[in-house]
């Protein structure tokens, strides 16, 4: 047993940075008219020039909505302008040549940057606002004008005009009128303030009643009303101001462009390009409209307005957790040692792990949250009856409680760890009680087929042990085995035991009870470390620990001297392969949050499959890796924290009144190379629904071990107060726009409190940015490119066998990196980030190629099965450059597709030949007279080489030829539709 010291938290000192919204008032933007009005009032924007100079200018939209003007300027008034009619597109972020190659602009926030592409040569006016919300207003207003040329010059533009309001805006006001009519019992067009407040709180769950009531009081004062009754117009005004989420509005108009509502095609495109739902259908979108659109007109016309879209984004459909993991989705037929198992430590003690009051409720709660390993202390009791510690001072029987709740949450095996210090006679009585209470649920060697018991060399699987209770006992020292004696926690050894039936509980006369986790000298490391030594083992010999846990179960518990019942960092032991990290369930905090996040996956069944490198017989993995893990492709994670909603005050913060100044911390936990944290600025001025609009990037070297923890804190001068958190395994993240439910200290959901984020994941090392030299140099001379290398074992026959793989490994890297570089470069030319999808690139490309007054400037053809674009007529330099980028991407992917299988076969052959020497490795080491460190290094290098070759073989150079070919060919249909 590893009695583990705490590992230091990732968190370091956090800088206090405050972000004040640059919005002129608290009035929320809820329509295109709001955006245009703001633009006409004007504001300061930073203008970034290609020569790296940055200027501050005051920009306005003229009263006729026909042009932008700025001042001061060296140009005369007629030249310091840009006609709306000359604008081709409006891009968000830093996506133009000016931004990408302008060093001085790097410090400017990407979320506040946008570019106006104009003229026949697609010139760019590159601007940065003082905040992301101001940038969103300009982007939304300009895109609205591009889609509504009738609005220019003051026209209303029919259905979409600013004067009459858009279709979406009409749907919204008509819906609010219908809801108002339902509570206007007299039909006089007025309702009481109480009724209006209650109705808005019903329509917008999570909004604070005090905020709604305050808004009506302000309306009453502004109109100098003598009555508190509310009219329909006041009701609509208050709802739109209080319940409009600007972040959702900006996203909606970006998707719909003209009507401020989505039709089925708009939503389907959103689901495919942003949410990763490749099989989205029009019928499915219409079904979503019926479920989420509140207005009858919207449902009838197949349209989703702002409120319906908001409800959809807040629903389970857009949760951060992959719905696949709501049920058991992993292979449960592998040996028990191949899984991380949820374990609790003295969960029956309420207050602390040493002197806490015993309570059966603690056992029940542990089982209800999915714990699959419980601990019960047993000592000699009066009248020959063993006494379970939890039974002392409680009404009930712990064994019966465990039996009742054992399999309500999970059907997979429950490990019952008996910390027993009983005399032999009371051990016999305990065994009888166990058989009586659990009956056929109790695991014994005879309860499984002969092939799984007896002297099996591997542990049974969770699937085979479904519905079984497995006893976990302490092994008495050899000198007292079979006689009276007891063992302390410090006497427990690391891990232990081979097969389940390989060791017996030390209960004389009751050897038919099978036991797990009984230490075995022949399988254990040579020493039995003390508490400090146990921690050093996990940090100094991680490779040995991982190899040991491939066949044996290992348990870690908090140190018995932790009088405050604090928990160790479980991540420090999961990365070493330890299956059971027992924590105090009664001690909330980051460590327990990580455990809940880990076991939230796989249906919350309490068993999570360990990474392949921890399961395979021949594999290399070091928990202390400070960089890329051999054979594991690193992932780049981009998280945009957009906003937070319905944030409560921190617990115990009554003295601070209603004011909170929230900020969000993102913690990444995993192998040492992955552990880091980043934070947003503080949203000051009492913002319980703050906008952040900040993007963070993480490189994840070992995705299967990584956990992402969102923490919302209240910024305070003295100490930051905890508001809420949510922890999720990297493997469970869903891409796209996602809702993150916040949990309180005890792990319970905070009503309506959430974060709104955007998630993007790529397998691009170095943050997804293209290495610009990748395609411009001779083949085989890739400056700055990282190649996977094989290690020298010091055994000639092995090194000669592995040597032929060096060439194919470099070729595999070049093929993959060339394709990735070309694809990312094409995305940049389309004005899109590296995380964009090919479908989004197609949308952007089609916009460029489709001239407003004539046929497209390119035609799509198939050459050898690959989609190529043939230019038609005269092209601008910008368009020609874009087509060249497309051709380069197709060519690089063609090379990858046509060469991947051959390279894969050469790597696979070397891996196969290397594995022939696996069984003979000890003899080869002895023959070369390798001892000590050289012997360990040879074995380690052999495992490293096999791991690298096996993983690349399985991944087929990180791409399947057939699927990649199908993906590119599949775009032919999309091009045909758009062009």
PDB file of C-alpha atoms in Angstrom, residues 37 79 122 196 213 240 245 344 403 446 488 502 543-544 546 551 588 638 659 665 726 741 889 936:
ATOM      1  CA  UNK A  37     -26.776  52.944 -33.152  1.00  0.00           C
ATOM      2  CA  UNK A  79     -10.675  60.145 -48.455  1.00  0.00           C
ATOM      3  CA  UNK A 122      -9.268  42.296 -51.201  1.00  0.00           C
ATOM      4  CA  UNK A 196     -44.476  41.014 -14.594  1.00  0.00           C
ATOM      5  CA  UNK A 213     -37.701  44.326  -9.901  1.00  0.00           C
ATOM      6  CA  UNK A 240     -34.972  42.149 -23.855  1.00  0.00           C
ATOM      7  CA  UNK A 245     -27.263  37.202 -23.860  1.00  0.00           C
ATOM      8  CA  UNK A 344     -12.740   5.979  -0.854  1.00  0.00           C
ATOM      9  CA  UNK A 403     -25.144  -5.016   0.501  1.00  0.00           C
ATOM     10  CA  UNK A 446     -15.531 -21.362  -6.947  1.00  0.00           C
ATOM     11  CA  UNK A 488      -0.819  -1.640  11.226  1.00  0.00           C
ATOM     12  CA  UNK A 502      -3.702 -16.612  -5.569  1.00  0.00           C
ATOM     13  CA  UNK A 543       8.648   3.177 -15.060  1.00  0.00           C
ATOM     14  CA  UNK A 544       8.997   0.302 -12.579  1.00  0.00           C
ATOM     15  CA  UNK A 546       3.875   1.318 -14.265  1.00  0.00           C
ATOM     16  CA  UNK A 551      -0.540  -7.323 -13.648  1.00  0.00           C
ATOM     17  CA  UNK A 588     -13.984  18.793  -0.490  1.00  0.00           C
ATOM     18  CA  UNK A 638      -7.946  25.751 -27.450  1.00  0.00           C
ATOM     19  CA  UNK A 659     -21.014  42.533  -5.263  1.00  0.00           C
ATOM     20  CA  UNK A 665      -9.062  29.787 -13.881  1.00  0.00           C
ATOM     21  CA  UNK A 726     -16.224  21.759 -13.077  1.00  0.00           C
ATOM     22  CA  UNK A 741     -22.467  23.425 -15.456  1.00  0.00           C
ATOM     23  CA  UNK A 889      -3.135  21.394 -49.778  1.00  0.00           C
ATOM     24  CA  UNK A 936      17.838  -1.618 -17.242  1.00  0.00           C
TER      25      UNK A 936
END
